[in-house]
Tab-separated table of C-alpha atoms and ligand atoms in Angstrom:
chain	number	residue	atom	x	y	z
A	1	UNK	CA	200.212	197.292	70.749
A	2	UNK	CA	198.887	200.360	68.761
A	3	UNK	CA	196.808	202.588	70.285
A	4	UNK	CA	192.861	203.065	69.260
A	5	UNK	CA	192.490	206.099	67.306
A	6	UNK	CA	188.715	206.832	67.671
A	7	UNK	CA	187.350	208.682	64.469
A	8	UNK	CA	185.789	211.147	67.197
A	9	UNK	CA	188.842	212.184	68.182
A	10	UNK	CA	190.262	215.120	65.625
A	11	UNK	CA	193.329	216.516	66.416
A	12	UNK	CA	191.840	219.436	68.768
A	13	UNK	CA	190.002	216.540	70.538
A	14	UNK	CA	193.137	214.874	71.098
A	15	UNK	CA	195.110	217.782	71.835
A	16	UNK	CA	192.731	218.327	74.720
A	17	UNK	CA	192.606	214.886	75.737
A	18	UNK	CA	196.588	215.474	76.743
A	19	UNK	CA	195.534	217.726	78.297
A	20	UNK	CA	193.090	216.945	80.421
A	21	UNK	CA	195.170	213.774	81.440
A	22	UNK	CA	197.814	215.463	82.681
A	23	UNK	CA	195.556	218.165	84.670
A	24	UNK	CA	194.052	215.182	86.258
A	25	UNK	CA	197.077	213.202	87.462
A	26	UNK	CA	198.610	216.548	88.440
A	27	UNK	CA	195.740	218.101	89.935
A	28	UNK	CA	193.481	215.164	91.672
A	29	UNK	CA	195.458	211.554	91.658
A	30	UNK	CA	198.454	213.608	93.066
A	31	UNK	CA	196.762	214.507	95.739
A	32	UNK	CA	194.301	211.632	96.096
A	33	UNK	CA	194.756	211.073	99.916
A	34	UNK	CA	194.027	214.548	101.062
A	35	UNK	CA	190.486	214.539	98.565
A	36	UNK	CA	189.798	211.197	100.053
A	37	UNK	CA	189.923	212.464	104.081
A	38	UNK	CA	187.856	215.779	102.845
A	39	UNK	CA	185.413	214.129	100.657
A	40	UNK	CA	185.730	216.886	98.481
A	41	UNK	CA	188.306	218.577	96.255
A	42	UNK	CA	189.252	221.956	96.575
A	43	UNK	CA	187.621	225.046	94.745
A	44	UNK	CA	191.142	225.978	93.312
A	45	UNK	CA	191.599	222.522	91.055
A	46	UNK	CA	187.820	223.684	89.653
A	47	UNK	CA	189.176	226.811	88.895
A	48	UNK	CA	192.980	225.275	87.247
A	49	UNK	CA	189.951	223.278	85.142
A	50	UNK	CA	188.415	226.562	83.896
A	51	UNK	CA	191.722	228.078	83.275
A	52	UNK	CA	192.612	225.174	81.152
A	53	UNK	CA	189.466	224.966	79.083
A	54	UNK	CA	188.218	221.729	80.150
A	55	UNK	CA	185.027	223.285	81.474
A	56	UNK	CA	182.468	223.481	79.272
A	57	UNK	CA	183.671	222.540	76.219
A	58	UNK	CA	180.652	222.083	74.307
A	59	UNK	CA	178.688	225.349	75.852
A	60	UNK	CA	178.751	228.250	72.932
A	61	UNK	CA	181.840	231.072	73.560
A	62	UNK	CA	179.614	233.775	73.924
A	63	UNK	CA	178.259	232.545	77.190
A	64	UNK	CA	181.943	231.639	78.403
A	65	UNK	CA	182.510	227.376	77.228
A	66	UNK	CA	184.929	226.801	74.951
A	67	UNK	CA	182.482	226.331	71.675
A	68	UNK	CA	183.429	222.709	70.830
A	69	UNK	CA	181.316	219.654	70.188
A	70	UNK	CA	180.085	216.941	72.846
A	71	UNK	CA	183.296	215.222	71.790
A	72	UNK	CA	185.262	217.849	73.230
A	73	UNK	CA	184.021	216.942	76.546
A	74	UNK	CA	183.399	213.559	76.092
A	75	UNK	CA	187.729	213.687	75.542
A	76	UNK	CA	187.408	215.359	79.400
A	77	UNK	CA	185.677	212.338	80.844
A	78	UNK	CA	187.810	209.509	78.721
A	79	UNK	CA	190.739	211.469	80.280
A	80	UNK	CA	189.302	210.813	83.811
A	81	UNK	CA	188.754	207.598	83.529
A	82	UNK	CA	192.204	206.965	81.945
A	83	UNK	CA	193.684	208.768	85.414
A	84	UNK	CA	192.196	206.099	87.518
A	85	UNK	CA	190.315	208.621	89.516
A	86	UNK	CA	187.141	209.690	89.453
A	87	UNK	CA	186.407	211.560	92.240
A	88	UNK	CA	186.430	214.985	90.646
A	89	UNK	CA	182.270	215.794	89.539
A	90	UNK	CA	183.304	217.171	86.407
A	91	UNK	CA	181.170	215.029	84.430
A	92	UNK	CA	178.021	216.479	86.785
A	93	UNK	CA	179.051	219.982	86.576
A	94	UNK	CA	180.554	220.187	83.080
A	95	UNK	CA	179.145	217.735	80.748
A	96	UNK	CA	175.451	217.616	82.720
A	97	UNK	CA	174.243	220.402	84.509
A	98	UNK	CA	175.118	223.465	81.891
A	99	UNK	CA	173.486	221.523	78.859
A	100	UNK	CA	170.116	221.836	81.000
A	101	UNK	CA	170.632	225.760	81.143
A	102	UNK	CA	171.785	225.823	77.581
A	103	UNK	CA	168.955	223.783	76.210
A	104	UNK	CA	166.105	225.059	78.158
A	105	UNK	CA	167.290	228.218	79.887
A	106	UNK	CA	166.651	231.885	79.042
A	107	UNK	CA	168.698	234.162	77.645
A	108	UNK	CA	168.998	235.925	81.299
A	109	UNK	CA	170.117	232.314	82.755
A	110	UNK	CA	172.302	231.331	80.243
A	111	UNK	CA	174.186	234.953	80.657
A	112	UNK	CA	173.521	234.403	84.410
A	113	UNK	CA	175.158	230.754	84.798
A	114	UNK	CA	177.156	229.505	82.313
A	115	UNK	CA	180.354	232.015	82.172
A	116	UNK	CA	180.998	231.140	86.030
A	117	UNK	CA	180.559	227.658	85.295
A	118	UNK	CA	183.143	227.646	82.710
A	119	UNK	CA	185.788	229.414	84.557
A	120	UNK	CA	184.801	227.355	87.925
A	121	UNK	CA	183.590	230.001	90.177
A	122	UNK	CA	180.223	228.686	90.186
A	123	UNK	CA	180.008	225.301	91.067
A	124	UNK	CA	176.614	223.282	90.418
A	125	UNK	CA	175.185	220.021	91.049
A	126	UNK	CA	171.985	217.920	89.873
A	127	UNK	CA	169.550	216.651	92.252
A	128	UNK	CA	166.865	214.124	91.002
A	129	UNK	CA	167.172	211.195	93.834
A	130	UNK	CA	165.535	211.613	97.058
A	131	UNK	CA	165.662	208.478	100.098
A	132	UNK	CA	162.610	207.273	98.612
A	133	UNK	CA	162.744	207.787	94.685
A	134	UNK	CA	166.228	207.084	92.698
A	135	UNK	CA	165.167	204.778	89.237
A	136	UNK	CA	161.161	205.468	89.612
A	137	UNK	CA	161.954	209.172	89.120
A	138	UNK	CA	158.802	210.294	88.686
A	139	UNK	CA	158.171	208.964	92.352
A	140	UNK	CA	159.732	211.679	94.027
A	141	UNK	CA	158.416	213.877	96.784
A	142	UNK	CA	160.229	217.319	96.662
A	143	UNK	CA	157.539	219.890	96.127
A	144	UNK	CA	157.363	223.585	94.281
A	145	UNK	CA	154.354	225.260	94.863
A	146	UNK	CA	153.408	228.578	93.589
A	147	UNK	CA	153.143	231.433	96.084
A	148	UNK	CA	153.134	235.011	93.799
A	149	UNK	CA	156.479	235.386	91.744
A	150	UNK	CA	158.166	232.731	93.869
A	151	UNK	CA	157.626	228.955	94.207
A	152	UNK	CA	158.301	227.206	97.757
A	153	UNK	CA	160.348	224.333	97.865
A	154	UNK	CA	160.037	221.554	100.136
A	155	UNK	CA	161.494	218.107	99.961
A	156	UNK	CA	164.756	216.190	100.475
A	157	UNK	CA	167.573	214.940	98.014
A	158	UNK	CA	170.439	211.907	98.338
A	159	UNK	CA	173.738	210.748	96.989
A	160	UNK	CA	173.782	214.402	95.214
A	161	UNK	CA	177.612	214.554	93.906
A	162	UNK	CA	178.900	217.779	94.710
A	163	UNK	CA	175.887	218.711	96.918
A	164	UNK	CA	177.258	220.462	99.978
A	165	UNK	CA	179.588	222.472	97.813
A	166	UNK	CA	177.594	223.708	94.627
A	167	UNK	CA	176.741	227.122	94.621
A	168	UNK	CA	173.830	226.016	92.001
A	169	UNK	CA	171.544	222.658	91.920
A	170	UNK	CA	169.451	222.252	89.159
A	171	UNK	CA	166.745	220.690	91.256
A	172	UNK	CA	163.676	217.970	90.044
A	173	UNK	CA	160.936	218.699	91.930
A	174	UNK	CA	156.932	218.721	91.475
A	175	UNK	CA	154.886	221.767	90.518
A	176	UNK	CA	151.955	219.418	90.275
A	177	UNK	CA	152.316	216.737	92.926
A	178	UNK	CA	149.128	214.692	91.808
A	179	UNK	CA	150.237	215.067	88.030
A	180	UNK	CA	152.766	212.186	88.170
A	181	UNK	CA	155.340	212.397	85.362
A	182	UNK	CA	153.360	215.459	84.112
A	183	UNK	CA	154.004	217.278	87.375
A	184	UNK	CA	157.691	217.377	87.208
A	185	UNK	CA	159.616	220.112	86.622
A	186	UNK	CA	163.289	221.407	86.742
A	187	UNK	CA	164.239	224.239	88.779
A	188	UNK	CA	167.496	226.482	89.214
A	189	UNK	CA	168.240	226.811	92.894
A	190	UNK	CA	170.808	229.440	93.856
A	191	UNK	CA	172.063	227.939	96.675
A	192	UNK	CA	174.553	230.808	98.340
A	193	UNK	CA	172.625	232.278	100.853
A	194	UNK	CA	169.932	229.883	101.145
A	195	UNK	CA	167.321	230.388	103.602
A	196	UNK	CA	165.488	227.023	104.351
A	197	UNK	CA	168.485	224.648	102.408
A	198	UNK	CA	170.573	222.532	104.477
A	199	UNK	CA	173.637	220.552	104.074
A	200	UNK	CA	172.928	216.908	105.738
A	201	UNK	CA	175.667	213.899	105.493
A	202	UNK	CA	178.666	214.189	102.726
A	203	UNK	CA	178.214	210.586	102.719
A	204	UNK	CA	180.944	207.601	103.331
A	205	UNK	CA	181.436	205.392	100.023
A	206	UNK	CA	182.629	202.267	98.973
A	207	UNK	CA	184.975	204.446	96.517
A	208	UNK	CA	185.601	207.906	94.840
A	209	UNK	CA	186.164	208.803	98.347
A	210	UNK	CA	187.293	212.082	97.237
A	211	UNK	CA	184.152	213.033	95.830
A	212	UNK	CA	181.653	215.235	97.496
A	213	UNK	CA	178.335	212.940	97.595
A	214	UNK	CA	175.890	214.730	99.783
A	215	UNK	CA	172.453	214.729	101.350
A	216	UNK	CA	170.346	218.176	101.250
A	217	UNK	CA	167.430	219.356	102.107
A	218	UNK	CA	164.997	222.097	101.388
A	219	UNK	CA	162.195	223.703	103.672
A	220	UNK	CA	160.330	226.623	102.641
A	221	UNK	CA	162.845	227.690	100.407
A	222	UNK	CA	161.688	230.859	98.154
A	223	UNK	CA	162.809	230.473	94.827
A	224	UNK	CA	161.681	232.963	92.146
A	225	UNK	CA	159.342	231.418	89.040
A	226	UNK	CA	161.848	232.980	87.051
A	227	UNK	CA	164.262	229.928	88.201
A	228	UNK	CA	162.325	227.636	85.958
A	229	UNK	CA	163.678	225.743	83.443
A	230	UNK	CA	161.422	225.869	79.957
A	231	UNK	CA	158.736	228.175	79.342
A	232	UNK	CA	155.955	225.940	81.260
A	233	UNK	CA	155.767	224.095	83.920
A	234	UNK	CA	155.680	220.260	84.017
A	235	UNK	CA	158.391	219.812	81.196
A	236	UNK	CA	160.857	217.990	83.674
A	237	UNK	CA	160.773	214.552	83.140
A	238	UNK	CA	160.820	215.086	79.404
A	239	UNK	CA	164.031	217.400	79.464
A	240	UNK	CA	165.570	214.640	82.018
A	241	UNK	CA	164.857	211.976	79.566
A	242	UNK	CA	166.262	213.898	76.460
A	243	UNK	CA	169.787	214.583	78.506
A	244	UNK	CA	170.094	211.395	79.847
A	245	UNK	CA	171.260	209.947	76.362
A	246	UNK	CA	174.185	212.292	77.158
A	247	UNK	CA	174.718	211.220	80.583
A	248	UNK	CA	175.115	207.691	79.518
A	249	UNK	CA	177.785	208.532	76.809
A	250	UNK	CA	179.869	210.143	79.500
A	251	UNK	CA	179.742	207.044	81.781
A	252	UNK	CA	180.921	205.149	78.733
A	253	UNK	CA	183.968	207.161	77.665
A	254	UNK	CA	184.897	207.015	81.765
A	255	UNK	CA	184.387	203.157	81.633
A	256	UNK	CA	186.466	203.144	78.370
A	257	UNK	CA	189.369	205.216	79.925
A	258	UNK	CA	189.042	203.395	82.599
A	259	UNK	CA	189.759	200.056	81.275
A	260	UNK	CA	192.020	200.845	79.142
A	261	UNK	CA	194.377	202.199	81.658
A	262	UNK	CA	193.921	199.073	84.210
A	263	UNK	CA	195.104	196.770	80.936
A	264	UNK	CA	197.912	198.585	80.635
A	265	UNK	CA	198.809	199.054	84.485
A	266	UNK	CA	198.657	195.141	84.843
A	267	UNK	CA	200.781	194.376	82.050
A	268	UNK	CA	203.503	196.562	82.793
A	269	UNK	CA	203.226	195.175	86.537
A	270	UNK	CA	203.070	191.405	85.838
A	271	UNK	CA	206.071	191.779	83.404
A	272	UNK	CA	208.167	193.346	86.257
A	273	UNK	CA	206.994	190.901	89.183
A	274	UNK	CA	208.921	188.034	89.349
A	275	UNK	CA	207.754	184.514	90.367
A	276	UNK	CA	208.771	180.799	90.219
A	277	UNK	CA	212.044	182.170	87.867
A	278	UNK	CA	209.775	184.496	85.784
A	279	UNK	CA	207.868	187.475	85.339
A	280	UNK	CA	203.882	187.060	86.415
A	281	UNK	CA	203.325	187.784	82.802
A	282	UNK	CA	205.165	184.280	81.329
A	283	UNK	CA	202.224	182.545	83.238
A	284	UNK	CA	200.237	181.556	80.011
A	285	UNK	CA	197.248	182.497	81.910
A	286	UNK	CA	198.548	186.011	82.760
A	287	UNK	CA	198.990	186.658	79.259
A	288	UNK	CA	196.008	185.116	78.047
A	289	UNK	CA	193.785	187.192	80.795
A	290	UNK	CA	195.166	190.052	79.527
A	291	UNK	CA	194.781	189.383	75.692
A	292	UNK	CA	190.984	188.752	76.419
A	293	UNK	CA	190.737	192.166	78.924
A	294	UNK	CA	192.529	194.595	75.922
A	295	UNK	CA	190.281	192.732	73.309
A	296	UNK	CA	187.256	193.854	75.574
A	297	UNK	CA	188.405	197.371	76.515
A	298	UNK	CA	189.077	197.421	72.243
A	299	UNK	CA	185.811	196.439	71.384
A	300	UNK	CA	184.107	198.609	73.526
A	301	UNK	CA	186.194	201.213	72.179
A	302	UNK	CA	185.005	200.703	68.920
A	303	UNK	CA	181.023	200.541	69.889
A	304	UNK	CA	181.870	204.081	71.935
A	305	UNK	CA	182.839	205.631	68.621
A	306	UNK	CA	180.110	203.987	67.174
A	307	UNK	CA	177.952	205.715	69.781
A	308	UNK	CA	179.445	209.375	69.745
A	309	UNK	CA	179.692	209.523	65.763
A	310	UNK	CA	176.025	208.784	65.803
A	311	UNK	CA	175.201	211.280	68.282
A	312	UNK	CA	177.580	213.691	66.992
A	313	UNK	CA	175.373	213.173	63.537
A	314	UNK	CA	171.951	214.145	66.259
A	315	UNK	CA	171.019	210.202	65.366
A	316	UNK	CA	171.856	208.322	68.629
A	317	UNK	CA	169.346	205.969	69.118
A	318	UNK	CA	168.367	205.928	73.509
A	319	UNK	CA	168.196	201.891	73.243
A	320	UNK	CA	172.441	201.939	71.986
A	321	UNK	CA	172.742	205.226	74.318
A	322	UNK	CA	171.765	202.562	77.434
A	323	UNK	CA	173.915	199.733	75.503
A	324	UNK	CA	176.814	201.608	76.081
A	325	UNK	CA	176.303	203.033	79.375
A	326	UNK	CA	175.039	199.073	80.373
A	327	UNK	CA	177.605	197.404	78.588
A	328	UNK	CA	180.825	199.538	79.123
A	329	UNK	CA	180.212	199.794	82.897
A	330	UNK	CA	179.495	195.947	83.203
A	331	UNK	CA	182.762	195.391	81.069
A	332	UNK	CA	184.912	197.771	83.213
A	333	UNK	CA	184.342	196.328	86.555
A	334	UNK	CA	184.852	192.691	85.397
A	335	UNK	CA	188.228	193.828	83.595
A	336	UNK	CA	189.284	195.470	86.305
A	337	UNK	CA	188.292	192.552	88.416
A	338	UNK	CA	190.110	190.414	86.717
A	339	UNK	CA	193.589	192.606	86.428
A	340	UNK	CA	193.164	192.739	90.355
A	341	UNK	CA	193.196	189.183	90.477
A	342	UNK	CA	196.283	189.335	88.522
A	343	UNK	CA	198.599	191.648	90.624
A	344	UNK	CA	197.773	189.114	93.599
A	345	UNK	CA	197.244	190.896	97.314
A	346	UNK	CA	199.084	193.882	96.321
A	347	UNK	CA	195.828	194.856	94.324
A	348	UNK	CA	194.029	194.995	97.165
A	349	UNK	CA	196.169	197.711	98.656
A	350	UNK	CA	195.190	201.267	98.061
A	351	UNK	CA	198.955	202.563	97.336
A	352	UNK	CA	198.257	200.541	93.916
A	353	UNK	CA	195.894	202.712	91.094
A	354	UNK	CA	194.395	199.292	90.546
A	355	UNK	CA	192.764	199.290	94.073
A	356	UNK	CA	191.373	202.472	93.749
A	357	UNK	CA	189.779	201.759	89.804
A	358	UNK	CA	188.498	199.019	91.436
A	359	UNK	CA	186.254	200.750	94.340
A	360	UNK	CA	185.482	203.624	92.125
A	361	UNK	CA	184.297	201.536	89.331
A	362	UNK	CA	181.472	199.661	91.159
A	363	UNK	CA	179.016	202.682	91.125
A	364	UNK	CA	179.459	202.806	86.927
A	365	UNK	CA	176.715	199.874	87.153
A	366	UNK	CA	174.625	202.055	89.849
A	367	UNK	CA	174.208	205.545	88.875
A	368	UNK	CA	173.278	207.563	85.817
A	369	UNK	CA	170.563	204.900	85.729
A	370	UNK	CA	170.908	201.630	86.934
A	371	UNK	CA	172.201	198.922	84.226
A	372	UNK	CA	168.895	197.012	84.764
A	373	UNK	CA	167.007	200.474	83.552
A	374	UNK	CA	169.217	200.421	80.787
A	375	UNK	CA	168.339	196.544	79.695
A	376	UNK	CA	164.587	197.334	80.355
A	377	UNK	CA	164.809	200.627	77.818
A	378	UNK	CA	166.630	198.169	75.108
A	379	UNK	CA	163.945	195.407	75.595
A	380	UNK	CA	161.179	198.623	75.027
A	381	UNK	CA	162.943	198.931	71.221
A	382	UNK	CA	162.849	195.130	70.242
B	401	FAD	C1	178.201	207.986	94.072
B	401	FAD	C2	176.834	208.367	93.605
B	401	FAD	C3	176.637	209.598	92.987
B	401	FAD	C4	175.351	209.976	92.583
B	401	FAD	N1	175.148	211.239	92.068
B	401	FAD	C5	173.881	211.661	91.850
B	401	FAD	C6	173.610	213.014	91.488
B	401	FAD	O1	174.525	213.832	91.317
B	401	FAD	N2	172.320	213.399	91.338
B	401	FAD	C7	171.280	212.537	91.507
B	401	FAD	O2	170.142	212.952	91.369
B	401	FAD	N3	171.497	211.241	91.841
B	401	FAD	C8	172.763	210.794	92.023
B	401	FAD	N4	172.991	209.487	92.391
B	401	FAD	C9	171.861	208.591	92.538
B	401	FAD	C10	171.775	207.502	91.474
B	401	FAD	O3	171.432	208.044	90.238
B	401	FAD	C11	170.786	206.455	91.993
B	401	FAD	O4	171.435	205.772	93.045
B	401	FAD	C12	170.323	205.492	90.927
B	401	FAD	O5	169.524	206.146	89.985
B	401	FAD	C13	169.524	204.327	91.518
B	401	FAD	O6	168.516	204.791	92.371
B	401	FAD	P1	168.388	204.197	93.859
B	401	FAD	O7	169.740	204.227	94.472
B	401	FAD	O8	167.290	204.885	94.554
B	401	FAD	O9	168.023	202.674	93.645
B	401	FAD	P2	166.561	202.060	93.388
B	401	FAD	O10	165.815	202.893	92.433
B	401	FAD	O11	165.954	201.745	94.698
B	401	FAD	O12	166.960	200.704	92.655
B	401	FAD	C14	167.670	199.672	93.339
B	401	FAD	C15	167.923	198.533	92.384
B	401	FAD	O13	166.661	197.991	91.951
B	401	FAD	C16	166.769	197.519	90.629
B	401	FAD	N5	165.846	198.267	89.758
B	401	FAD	C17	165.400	199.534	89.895
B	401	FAD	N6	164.588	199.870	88.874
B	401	FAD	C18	164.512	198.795	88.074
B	401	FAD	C19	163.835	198.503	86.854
B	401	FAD	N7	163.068	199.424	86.243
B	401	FAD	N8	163.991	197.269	86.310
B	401	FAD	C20	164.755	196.332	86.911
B	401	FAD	N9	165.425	196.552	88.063
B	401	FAD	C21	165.307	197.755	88.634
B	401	FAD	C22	168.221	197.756	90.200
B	401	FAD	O14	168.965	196.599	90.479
B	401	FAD	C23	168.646	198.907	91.095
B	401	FAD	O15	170.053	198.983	91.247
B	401	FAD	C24	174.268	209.079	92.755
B	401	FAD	C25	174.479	207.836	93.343
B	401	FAD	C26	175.730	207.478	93.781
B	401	FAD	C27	175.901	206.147	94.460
């Protein structure tokens, strides 16, 4: 069948689409099994992604990224998903965290941040949930309190993906703890040499085992008032709100990847397995199965372009930003499902890329707000 050629992708998109696919099956799914015992992948692949140009992409050249559009790395995180692995926090560190610092930084952060991003050596994280706040955002507890030229930090943060290896967190906390969403407010948080910030659990999931996924916390940690994000304080929850469109197109290009690649996994493996005299793939509901999965993963394909042309054009509407994030990741864990249910018990088995799509898809549905977040902000626009 002929491949989707999405009108976002131009020939330098797709040129770095190659190669980003084969940086990830070279650099993480080849080595899948040592990631998964760490729960972390090494410093060096970060730094093979700088060299390569896949950090960044979108970040100007002058502070270090590689000067492209959103598409650029939007090709990054279609690339991952296609490679069946996830477990690498690139879309955290490259497509989330350093549009915060270019959007709302200084000109001394930018300069201070983003060229070690891009190149790797500086390795950052987000942290908005906390035990007791993950949708209801402006719930959460973590405090920043003013004390002279410094604030002091106190609070707690969970499921933080690449938390107990960043060197930087962009951090939510309160600067006004009885303003509610008014109080919020985004802070950078060098974390090398720390005094007060603690590593807790890299925590056990049900998949992207390789991935660093981390609890911190943060007691009467000094950070200076220069480490704010925006020129006032309580402008958090509306730069969080204005990025997440962004977030929600990266989950979608992952789903689409992602999809894509378990459709085309299961029909190469049903048409070599052989049962009852014939390949798996002569069952009429084999075939079938897998004409309705590849008309899914195509016409989420086409609502994806749909979605990045629009914001590409600064027109993206939030309510289709959470369609796609909602609909893509509800669509790649029932295909994906379903192809399982097609290679029979070896599916199950973690030698198979299947498998592993399967427990790292689950999550899509979870994080980068939950798909019921995403129905209730579509219901808002009706
Ligand atoms: C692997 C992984 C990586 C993550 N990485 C990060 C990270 O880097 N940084 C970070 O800050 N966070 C991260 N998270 C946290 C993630 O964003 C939250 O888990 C998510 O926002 C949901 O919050 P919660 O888990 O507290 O669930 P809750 O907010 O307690 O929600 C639980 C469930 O309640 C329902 N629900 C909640 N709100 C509504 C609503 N408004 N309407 C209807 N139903 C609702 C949904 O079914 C939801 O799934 C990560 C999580 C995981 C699992």
């Amino acid at each position: 069948m002929k491949k989707y050629l999405p009108s976002w992708h131009d020939d330098e998109v797709s040129a770095l689409s190659e190669l980003a696919a084969g940086f990830f099956e070279r650099e993480v799914v080849a080595h899948n099994e040592k990631w998964d015992a760490q729960h972390r992948i090494d410093r060096e692949v970060w730094l093979k992604a700088g060299e390569l140009g896949l950090l960044c992409c979108s970040i100007p050249e002058e502070y270090g990224g590689g000067g492209g559009t959103f598409a650029h790395d939007l090709a990054v995180f279609e690339a991952q998903g296609y490679a069946g692995d996830l477990a690498l926090g690139i879309s955290v560190h490259s497509g989330i965290v350093p549009h915060y610092i270019a959007e709302y930084g200084t000109e001394e952060q930018k300069k201070t941040w983003l060229p070690g991003m891009a190149t790797g050596e500086i390795l950052t994280a987000i942290g908005m949930t906390e035990p007791g706040a993950g949708s209801d955002l402006k719930a959460i507890k973590t405090t920043a309190i003013r004390d002279g030229d410094d604030y002091i930090v106190n609070g707690s943060k969970t499921f933080i993906t690449n938390g107990a290896s960043a060197d930087m967190i962009v951090l939510v906390v309160k600067t006004d703890p009885k303003a509610g969403a008014k109080g919020v407010s985004l802070l950078i948080v060098d974390l090398r040499d720390c005094q007060g910030f603690v590593v807790g659990r890299v925590l056990d999931k049900v998949g992207q085992h390789g991935a660093d996924t981390s609890e911190l916390s943060f007691t009467d940690v000094r950070v200076p008032v220069s480490n704010l994000l925006g020129d006032a304080e309580g402008q958090g929850f509306g730069q969080l709100m204005a990025q997440l469109v962004q977030e929600r197109l990266i989950i979608g290009a992952q789903a689409s990847g992602a999809m894509n690649r378990a459709v085309q996994e299961t029909i190469a493996y049903t048409k070599s397995r052989q049962a009852f005299g014939h390949s798996l793939f002569e069952f009429q509901n084999t075939a079938f199965e897998l004409a309705e999965c590849q008309t899914i993963a195509r016409t989420c394909e086409v609502f994806l372009d749909h979605c990045i042309q629009s914001h590409l054009r600064g027109e993206l509407d939030p309510s289709e930003a959470a369609m796609v994030k909602y609909w893509l990741t509800e669509q790649q864990c029932a295909v994906i499902d379903r192809c399982v249910q097609l290679y029979g018990g070896y599916g199950y088995m973690r030698e198979y890329l299947i498998a592993r799509m399967y427990e790292d898809a689950r999550v899509q549905k979870i994080y980068a707000g939950a798909n019921e977040v995403m129905k209730g902000i579509i219901a808002k626009s009706l």
